[in-house]
Amino acid sequence: MVSINGNPIDDVLDYRFYMTDRQLQIELLRQNVPYIVKVHKGEYDDLGLEFDTYLMDKQQNCKNKCIFCFVDQTPKGMRESLYFKDDDARLSFLFGNYITLTNLEDRDIQRIIRMRISPINISVHTTNPQLRVEMMKNPRAASSLRYIQMLTEGGIKVNTQLVLCPGINDGEELSRSLRDLGALGENLQSIACVPVGLTDYREGLYPLRTYTAPEAAAVIDTIDAFADEVQKERGVRVAYPSDEFFLLAGRPIPPVEYYGEFDQLDNGVGLMAQLEQEFTSACSLCDPCPLTRKVSIATGVLAYPLLCKLAGKAQELFPGLTVEVHRIVNDYFGHNITVAGLITGTDLMAQLKGKDLGEALLIPNVMLRHEQDMFLDDVTLEEAQAALGTPIQVVENDGFSVLSAMTGQEI
Ligand code: SF4
């Protein structure tokens, strides 16, 4: 495909943008022979074309060397795709990936604005230009900060994330980043603050450490002080600590009202509050009744207390139901990694082998790769089931699905 209505088609964004017209003149090239195809269609009709790759183009990789990069701390020998560092604005639009803006030019930003590709998810980390360069080890990390303002002034909504490293971009630096981002106005949709994730595989990498409880609490307080102010003006908090910060600080997860539109669920912001609320709603739809059933749940250290609470509620509602929650410690990456999404099949099998898991072992779908057939370490679902001698049921991360899976009943 060369062009649509005279507009060159370089990638899937051009294609999607220009094919919305009702009358299309499409220039195609087959074995160097040009063809013109005319199409009359409805405004929202798709042309039904599929391309070799979803971008119709090579995926752009990242040009940074962030001091906290998770890819750099991934143990050797895992599947190749886990070592690919993408930083592609098109993936931000298509799949919500976060981008750093460091490999973009002014014309790329203008194209995003022209095509109204919104929202864009941006890894900011700090708005201090010099510090951003030091953290991302890329001189362009400073100048590319101005693109955030260009985008918001151009009418593009942005979600931002700050990966916080103790003593580096928290404290006063965090306050400055929040202030600068807050000044972007209404098109700044959200700011997620997540603690740096450290595996046991950091040999030769920048020396970083995890948050202590008082430090995590100080981060929450800094964000909350800013968010309280914004809430007075805009009615939403805008800036949120991730669920992990509350766990690190030993504080309870806030209620759902705290999270506004839940713009940052993919960053682990508000996931637990939402799950609990959905689960409570699901329970309210059920009449208490006895049930003879035993199931197990596997989860990470982070969500373990919440799932125990949900299991307790379900057992109260359905006498005779037994739900055992198993806390899987991440031996594969290291014990600082607490999220369920990074639990491997190896750890699951090693820690649950020989246990009576009941009728089924429930695992959250985030434990498996996108195709839902394999764990991160390439252990297949079948292999794990065979090793544990129990059917594994993959459960969507919503409260209704969790209660349905616990009870074996459609809710
Ligand atoms: S942007 Fe930074 S954290 Fe992301 S992949 Fe590149 S080096 Fe790693």
Short mmCIF file of C-alpha atoms and ligand atoms in Angstrom, two decimals:
data_model
loop_
_atom_site.label_atom_id
_atom_site.label_comp_id
_atom_site.label_asym_id
_atom_site.label_seq_id
_atom_site.Cartn_x
_atom_site.Cartn_y
_atom_site.Cartn_z
CA MET A 1 0.00 0.00 0.00
CA VAL A 2 1.61 3.21 -1.18
CA SER A 3 -0.97 5.86 -0.41
CA ILE A 4 -4.59 6.59 0.44
CA ASN A 5 -6.12 9.64 -1.24
CA GLY A 6 -2.60 10.80 -2.07
CA ASN A 7 -1.35 10.54 1.53
CA PRO A 8 1.72 8.31 1.84
CA ILE A 9 1.17 5.31 4.13
CA ASP A 10 4.26 4.57 6.20
CA ASP A 11 2.75 2.66 9.05
CA VAL A 12 -0.44 1.54 10.70
CA LEU A 13 -1.17 4.97 12.14
CA ASP A 14 -1.21 6.55 8.68
CA TYR A 15 -3.41 3.71 7.49
CA ARG A 16 -5.88 4.03 10.33
CA PHE A 17 -6.00 7.80 10.06
CA TYR A 18 -6.52 8.08 6.31
CA MET A 19 -8.84 5.14 5.80
CA THR A 20 -11.67 6.75 7.75
CA ASP A 21 -12.78 8.78 4.70
CA ARG A 22 -15.85 7.47 2.88
CA GLN A 23 -14.30 7.64 -0.58
CA LEU A 24 -10.85 6.17 -0.87
CA GLN A 25 -8.45 6.05 -3.75
CA ILE A 26 -5.86 3.50 -2.70
CA GLU A 27 -2.59 3.17 -4.54
CA LEU A 28 -1.15 -0.33 -4.36
CA LEU A 29 2.06 -1.77 -5.71
CA ARG A 30 2.26 -5.44 -6.66
CA GLN A 31 5.56 -6.72 -8.05
CA ASN A 32 6.42 -3.14 -8.93
CA VAL A 33 3.19 -2.72 -10.91
CA PRO A 34 0.99 0.10 -9.55
CA TYR A 35 -2.76 -0.39 -9.13
CA ILE A 36 -5.42 2.08 -8.13
CA VAL A 37 -8.38 0.77 -6.17
CA LYS A 38 -11.40 2.95 -5.47
CA VAL A 39 -13.49 2.19 -2.40
CA HIS A 40 -16.78 3.69 -1.23
CA LYS A 41 -17.53 2.83 2.36
CA GLY A 42 -19.13 4.01 5.59
CA GLU A 43 -17.12 6.36 7.77
CA TYR A 44 -16.38 3.78 10.45
CA ASP A 45 -16.06 0.74 8.17
CA ASP A 46 -12.74 -1.02 8.29
CA LEU A 47 -11.09 -2.02 5.04
CA GLY A 48 -10.46 -5.43 6.53
CA LEU A 49 -6.79 -5.48 5.65
CA GLU A 50 -4.23 -7.35 7.70
CA PHE A 51 -0.52 -6.65 7.65
CA ASP A 52 2.57 -8.77 8.22
CA THR A 53 3.31 -6.92 11.44
CA TYR A 54 0.81 -4.92 13.46
CA LEU A 55 2.75 -1.69 12.90
CA MET A 56 3.36 -2.35 9.14
CA ASP A 57 6.86 -1.30 10.09
CA LYS A 58 9.74 -2.23 12.39
CA GLN A 59 9.11 -1.68 16.09
CA GLN A 60 11.20 1.22 17.41
CA ASN A 61 13.54 0.25 20.19
CA CYS A 62 14.63 2.40 23.04
CA LYS A 63 17.77 4.50 22.98
CA ASN A 64 18.07 4.86 26.74
CA LYS A 65 20.01 3.01 29.39
CA CYS A 66 17.85 3.73 32.41
CA ILE A 67 19.55 2.97 35.71
CA PHE A 68 16.44 1.04 36.85
CA CYS A 69 15.61 -0.78 33.61
CA PHE A 70 13.86 -4.07 34.35
CA VAL A 71 15.02 -5.65 31.10
CA ASP A 72 18.67 -5.26 32.18
CA GLN A 73 17.93 -7.17 35.37
CA THR A 74 16.13 -10.08 33.73
CA PRO A 75 17.92 -13.38 34.28
CA LYS A 76 19.57 -14.88 31.21
CA GLY A 77 17.96 -17.68 29.24
CA MET A 78 14.40 -16.36 29.06
CA ARG A 79 12.48 -15.96 25.81
CA GLU A 80 14.00 -13.41 23.45
CA SER A 81 11.01 -11.06 23.37
CA LEU A 82 11.52 -10.35 27.10
CA TYR A 83 14.83 -8.66 26.32
CA PHE A 84 13.45 -6.33 23.66
CA LYS A 85 13.36 -2.72 24.84
CA ASP A 86 10.57 -1.02 22.93
CA ASP A 87 9.96 2.71 22.94
CA ASP A 88 7.45 3.21 20.19
CA ALA A 89 4.82 5.97 20.15
CA ARG A 90 2.58 3.84 17.95
CA LEU A 91 2.49 1.11 20.58
CA SER A 92 1.49 3.70 23.14
CA PHE A 93 -1.58 4.42 21.04
CA LEU A 94 -2.34 0.80 20.09
CA PHE A 95 -1.57 -0.98 23.36
CA GLY A 96 -0.99 1.72 25.97
CA ASN A 97 2.78 1.14 26.19
CA TYR A 98 4.76 3.86 27.94
CA ILE A 99 7.22 5.87 25.87
CA THR A 100 10.05 8.19 26.89
CA LEU A 101 9.89 10.61 23.90
CA THR A 102 13.71 10.47 23.63
CA ASN A 103 13.67 8.93 20.15
CA LEU A 104 11.11 11.34 18.70
CA GLU A 105 11.59 14.49 16.62
CA ASP A 106 9.39 17.59 16.45
CA ARG A 107 7.72 16.23 13.32
CA ASP A 108 6.70 13.05 15.17
CA ILE A 109 5.02 15.14 17.85
CA GLN A 110 3.26 17.22 15.20
CA ARG A 111 2.04 14.03 13.56
CA ILE A 112 0.63 12.75 16.88
CA ILE A 113 -1.17 16.07 17.33
CA ARG A 114 -2.42 16.13 13.73
CA MET A 115 -3.76 12.61 14.01
CA ARG A 116 -5.19 13.27 17.47
CA ILE A 117 -3.54 10.17 18.88
CA SER A 118 -4.71 10.46 22.44
CA PRO A 119 -3.97 9.60 25.18
CA ILE A 120 -0.22 9.10 25.04
CA ASN A 121 1.45 7.34 27.96
CA ILE A 122 4.79 8.86 28.91
CA SER A 123 7.58 7.67 31.20
CA VAL A 124 8.76 10.93 32.73
CA HIS A 125 10.57 9.83 35.93
CA THR A 126 11.58 13.42 36.68
CA THR A 127 11.03 16.86 35.17
CA ASN A 128 14.53 17.95 36.21
CA PRO A 129 16.32 17.85 32.82
CA GLN A 130 19.76 17.10 34.23
CA LEU A 131 18.49 14.40 36.55
CA ARG A 132 16.48 12.83 33.71
CA VAL A 133 19.65 12.59 31.64
CA GLU A 134 21.47 10.96 34.55
CA MET A 135 18.67 8.49 35.22
CA MET A 136 18.11 7.57 31.58
CA LYS A 137 21.71 7.88 30.42
CA ASN A 138 20.61 9.65 27.29
CA PRO A 139 21.40 13.32 26.52
CA ARG A 140 18.07 13.62 24.68
CA ALA A 141 16.22 12.89 27.92
CA ALA A 142 16.47 16.60 28.80
CA SER A 143 15.34 18.26 25.57
CA SER A 144 12.56 15.74 24.94
CA LEU A 145 10.80 16.93 28.10
CA ARG A 146 9.43 19.87 26.12
CA TYR A 147 7.43 17.44 23.97
CA ILE A 148 5.12 16.78 26.91
CA GLN A 149 4.02 20.40 26.86
CA MET A 150 3.77 20.42 23.06
CA LEU A 151 1.44 17.42 23.28
CA THR A 152 -0.81 18.81 26.00
CA GLU A 153 -0.97 22.23 24.30
CA GLY A 154 -1.84 20.41 21.08
CA GLY A 155 -4.87 18.87 22.76
CA ILE A 156 -3.39 15.44 23.44
CA LYS A 157 -4.15 13.89 26.82
CA VAL A 158 -1.19 12.35 28.58
CA ASN A 159 -0.81 9.77 31.31
CA THR A 160 2.57 9.88 32.94
CA GLN A 161 4.59 7.59 35.15
CA LEU A 162 7.46 8.21 37.52
CA VAL A 163 9.57 5.22 38.50
CA LEU A 164 10.86 6.34 41.88
CA CYS A 165 14.28 5.37 43.17
CA PRO A 166 15.06 6.09 46.84
CA GLY A 167 17.21 9.17 47.30
CA ILE A 168 17.32 9.95 43.57
CA ASN A 169 14.06 11.31 42.19
CA ASP A 170 11.87 11.35 45.31
CA GLY A 171 11.75 14.00 48.07
CA GLU A 172 12.17 17.53 46.69
CA GLU A 173 12.69 16.18 43.17
CA LEU A 174 9.35 14.38 43.34
CA SER A 175 7.61 17.56 44.53
CA ARG A 176 9.15 19.44 41.62
CA SER A 177 8.04 16.80 39.07
CA LEU A 178 4.51 16.80 40.44
CA ARG A 179 4.35 20.60 40.35
CA ASP A 180 5.71 20.78 36.79
CA LEU A 181 3.36 18.11 35.51
CA GLY A 182 0.42 19.63 37.37
CA ALA A 183 1.10 22.92 35.58
CA LEU A 184 0.33 21.23 32.24
CA GLY A 185 -3.38 21.66 32.92
CA GLU A 186 -6.41 19.58 32.05
CA ASN A 187 -4.71 17.46 29.41
CA LEU A 188 -2.45 16.00 32.05
CA GLN A 189 -4.71 13.06 32.82
CA SER A 190 -2.74 11.22 35.47
CA ILE A 191 0.59 10.66 37.20
CA ALA A 192 1.44 7.19 38.49
CA CYS A 193 4.32 6.82 40.91
CA VAL A 194 5.75 3.31 41.12
CA PRO A 195 8.69 2.11 43.22
CA VAL A 196 11.71 0.81 41.34
CA GLY A 197 11.55 -2.97 40.87
CA LEU A 198 14.82 -4.69 41.73
CA THR A 199 15.59 -8.29 40.89
CA ASP A 200 18.54 -10.32 42.18
CA TYR A 201 20.27 -9.87 38.82
CA ARG A 202 21.83 -6.44 39.10
CA GLU A 203 25.50 -7.32 38.85
CA GLY A 204 27.46 -4.48 37.27
CA LEU A 205 24.39 -2.20 37.23
CA TYR A 206 23.85 1.16 38.96
CA PRO A 207 23.61 0.65 42.74
CA LEU A 208 19.96 0.97 43.72
CA ARG A 209 18.01 -0.17 46.73
CA THR A 210 14.36 -0.69 47.60
CA TYR A 211 12.19 1.60 49.73
CA THR A 212 12.07 1.27 53.50
CA ALA A 213 8.64 1.60 55.12
CA PRO A 214 9.20 5.20 56.36
CA GLU A 215 10.53 6.24 52.93
CA ALA A 216 7.53 4.69 51.18
CA ALA A 217 5.22 6.49 53.61
CA ALA A 218 7.02 9.79 52.87
CA VAL A 219 6.48 9.25 49.13
CA ILE A 220 2.77 8.64 49.68
CA ASP A 221 2.53 11.78 51.82
CA THR A 222 4.28 13.91 49.17
CA ILE A 223 1.96 12.65 46.45
CA ASP A 224 -1.13 13.03 48.61
CA ALA A 225 -0.25 16.61 49.58
CA PHE A 226 -0.04 17.51 45.87
CA ALA A 227 -3.10 15.46 44.91
CA ASP A 228 -5.23 17.05 47.66
CA GLU A 229 -4.51 20.46 46.16
CA VAL A 230 -5.29 19.32 42.61
CA GLN A 231 -8.48 17.68 43.77
CA LYS A 232 -9.72 21.00 45.14
CA GLU A 233 -9.25 22.59 41.71
CA ARG A 234 -10.10 19.77 39.33
CA GLY A 235 -12.19 17.35 41.38
CA VAL A 236 -9.76 14.47 40.68
CA ARG A 237 -6.53 13.63 42.41
CA VAL A 238 -4.48 13.14 39.19
CA ALA A 239 -1.39 11.80 41.03
CA TYR A 240 -1.38 8.35 42.62
CA PRO A 241 1.11 6.10 44.40
CA SER A 242 0.96 2.54 43.09
CA ASP A 243 -0.54 -0.19 45.30
CA GLU A 244 2.99 -1.42 46.01
CA PHE A 245 3.85 1.79 47.87
CA PHE A 246 1.02 1.14 50.33
CA LEU A 247 2.26 -2.38 50.89
CA LEU A 248 5.83 -1.14 51.42
CA ALA A 249 4.63 1.53 53.84
CA GLY A 250 2.42 -0.93 55.71
CA ARG A 251 -0.62 1.28 55.06
CA PRO A 252 -4.10 0.17 53.99
CA ILE A 253 -5.09 0.50 50.34
CA PRO A 254 -7.35 3.58 49.93
CA PRO A 255 -11.03 3.23 48.95
CA VAL A 256 -12.10 3.31 45.28
CA GLU A 257 -13.08 7.00 45.47
CA TYR A 258 -9.37 7.84 45.83
CA TYR A 259 -8.64 6.60 42.29
CA GLY A 260 -11.03 8.69 40.19
CA GLU A 261 -11.32 7.16 36.72
CA PHE A 262 -8.73 4.44 37.40
CA ASP A 263 -6.52 5.80 34.61
CA GLN A 264 -3.43 3.94 35.79
CA LEU A 265 -4.59 0.38 36.42
CA ASP A 266 -1.86 -0.99 34.14
CA ASN A 267 0.68 0.56 36.45
CA GLY A 268 -0.77 -1.24 39.45
CA VAL A 269 -2.56 1.89 40.67
CA GLY A 270 -5.92 1.10 42.23
CA LEU A 271 -6.00 -2.52 41.09
CA MET A 272 -6.59 -3.81 44.59
CA ALA A 273 -9.25 -1.26 45.48
CA GLN A 274 -11.11 -2.03 42.27
CA LEU A 275 -10.86 -5.79 42.76
CA GLU A 276 -12.23 -5.55 46.29
CA GLN A 277 -15.10 -3.32 45.23
CA GLU A 278 -16.07 -5.62 42.37
CA PHE A 279 -15.83 -8.66 44.61
CA THR A 280 -18.08 -7.02 47.20
CA SER A 281 -20.61 -6.15 44.47
CA ALA A 282 -20.47 -9.73 43.20
CA CYS A 283 -21.10 -11.05 46.75
CA SER A 284 -24.11 -8.77 47.11
CA LEU A 285 -25.70 -10.49 44.10
CA CYS A 286 -25.45 -13.92 45.73
CA ASP A 287 -27.81 -15.48 48.24
CA PRO A 288 -25.96 -17.26 51.04
CA CYS A 289 -26.03 -21.02 50.44
CA PRO A 290 -24.03 -24.07 51.49
CA LEU A 291 -21.49 -25.37 49.00
CA THR A 292 -19.20 -28.38 49.05
CA ARG A 293 -16.07 -27.24 47.28
CA LYS A 294 -12.39 -26.67 47.89
CA VAL A 295 -10.18 -24.58 45.63
CA SER A 296 -6.80 -22.90 45.93
CA ILE A 297 -5.53 -19.56 44.72
CA ALA A 298 -1.93 -18.70 43.89
CA THR A 299 -0.86 -15.08 44.04
CA GLY A 300 2.15 -12.88 44.72
CA VAL A 301 3.18 -11.37 48.04
CA LEU A 302 1.56 -8.04 47.13
CA ALA A 303 -2.00 -9.25 46.63
CA TYR A 304 -1.89 -12.06 49.22
CA PRO A 305 -3.50 -10.17 52.13
CA LEU A 306 -6.32 -8.91 49.91
CA LEU A 307 -7.04 -12.34 48.45
CA CYS A 308 -7.13 -13.86 51.95
CA LYS A 309 -9.73 -11.22 52.84
CA LEU A 310 -11.80 -11.99 49.72
CA ALA A 311 -11.53 -15.74 50.37
CA GLY A 312 -12.82 -15.12 53.92
CA LYS A 313 -15.84 -13.21 52.58
CA ALA A 314 -16.66 -15.97 50.12
CA GLN A 315 -16.39 -18.65 52.81
CA GLU A 316 -18.78 -16.70 55.04
CA LEU A 317 -21.30 -16.41 52.24
CA PHE A 318 -21.01 -20.04 51.15
CA PRO A 319 -20.64 -22.32 54.19
CA GLY A 320 -18.79 -25.48 53.14
CA LEU A 321 -16.63 -23.61 50.63
CA THR A 322 -12.90 -23.74 51.32
CA VAL A 323 -10.61 -21.30 49.52
CA GLU A 324 -6.93 -21.64 50.38
CA VAL A 325 -4.75 -18.75 49.27
CA HIS A 326 -1.08 -19.49 48.58
CA ARG A 327 1.52 -16.75 48.69
CA ILE A 328 4.13 -17.45 46.03
CA VAL A 329 7.47 -15.90 46.86
CA ASN A 330 9.45 -14.84 43.82
CA ASP A 331 12.58 -16.99 44.01
CA TYR A 332 13.09 -16.65 40.26
CA PHE A 333 13.62 -12.88 40.05
CA GLY A 334 14.24 -12.20 43.74
CA HIS A 335 12.14 -11.51 46.80
CA ASN A 336 11.79 -7.79 46.10
CA ILE A 337 9.49 -8.67 43.23
CA THR A 338 6.05 -9.10 44.73
CA VAL A 339 3.55 -8.76 41.87
CA ALA A 340 1.59 -11.77 40.62
CA GLY A 341 2.40 -10.89 37.00
CA LEU A 342 6.06 -11.83 37.45
CA ILE A 343 5.55 -15.23 39.05
CA THR A 344 7.05 -18.01 37.00
CA GLY A 345 5.84 -21.56 36.43
CA THR A 346 9.02 -22.79 38.12
CA ASP A 347 8.20 -21.00 41.39
CA LEU A 348 4.56 -21.99 41.23
CA MET A 349 5.37 -25.67 40.80
CA ALA A 350 8.19 -25.70 43.38
CA GLN A 351 6.11 -23.98 46.08
CA LEU A 352 2.83 -25.83 45.57
CA LYS A 353 4.03 -29.33 44.70
CA GLY A 354 2.61 -32.01 46.97
CA LYS A 355 -0.07 -29.71 48.43
CA ASP A 356 -3.74 -30.59 48.41
CA LEU A 357 -5.02 -27.88 46.07
CA GLY A 358 -8.62 -29.10 45.93
CA GLU A 359 -10.73 -29.16 42.78
CA ALA A 360 -8.78 -26.42 41.01
CA LEU A 361 -5.90 -24.02 41.37
CA LEU A 362 -6.93 -20.50 40.40
CA ILE A 363 -4.28 -18.21 38.98
CA PRO A 364 -4.72 -14.64 37.69
CA ASN A 365 -4.42 -14.26 33.93
CA VAL A 366 -1.51 -11.80 34.37
CA MET A 367 0.67 -14.76 35.39
CA LEU A 368 0.62 -15.99 31.80
CA ARG A 369 1.94 -14.38 28.67
CA HIS A 370 -0.45 -12.65 26.27
CA GLU A 371 -1.44 -15.89 24.51
CA GLN A 372 -2.45 -17.32 27.93
CA ASP A 373 -0.64 -20.61 27.42
CA MET A 374 2.73 -20.13 29.11
CA PHE A 375 4.34 -18.57 32.13
CA LEU A 376 7.19 -16.06 31.78
CA ASP A 377 9.78 -18.82 31.99
CA ASP A 378 8.13 -20.80 29.16
CA VAL A 379 6.63 -23.42 31.49
CA THR A 380 3.33 -24.31 29.85
CA LEU A 381 0.00 -24.47 31.60
CA GLU A 382 -0.13 -28.20 30.82
CA GLU A 383 3.27 -28.78 32.41
CA ALA A 384 2.25 -26.94 35.56
CA GLN A 385 -1.04 -28.85 35.76
CA ALA A 386 0.72 -32.17 35.32
CA ALA A 387 3.32 -31.31 37.97
CA LEU A 388 0.70 -30.21 40.49
CA GLY A 389 -1.87 -32.88 39.66
CA THR A 390 -4.64 -30.27 39.71
CA PRO A 391 -6.50 -28.44 36.95
CA ILE A 392 -5.40 -24.82 36.73
CA GLN A 393 -8.10 -22.26 36.09
CA VAL A 394 -6.97 -18.93 34.68
CA VAL A 395 -9.07 -16.12 36.12
CA GLU A 396 -9.65 -12.61 34.79
CA ASN A 397 -8.57 -9.88 37.14
CA ASP A 398 -12.02 -8.72 38.16
CA GLY A 399 -14.01 -9.38 41.29
CA PHE A 400 -16.93 -11.09 39.53
CA SER A 401 -14.65 -13.57 37.79
CA VAL A 402 -12.78 -14.26 41.02
CA LEU A 403 -15.98 -15.03 42.95
CA SER A 404 -17.30 -17.17 40.06
CA ALA A 405 -14.07 -19.14 40.00
CA MET A 406 -14.04 -19.59 43.77
CA THR A 407 -17.60 -20.89 43.87
CA GLY A 408 -17.72 -22.66 40.51
CA GLN A 409 -20.91 -20.75 39.79
CA GLU A 410 -21.61 -18.13 37.12
CA ILE A 411 -22.20 -14.78 38.86
S1 SF4 B 1 13.15 3.25 28.41
FE1 SF4 B 1 14.56 2.76 30.07
S2 SF4 B 1 13.41 1.34 31.34
FE2 SF4 B 1 12.38 1.41 29.36
S3 SF4 B 1 13.27 -0.26 28.17
FE3 SF4 B 1 14.45 1.58 27.71
S4 SF4 B 1 16.18 1.51 29.14
FE4 SF4 B 1 14.64 0.11 29.91
#
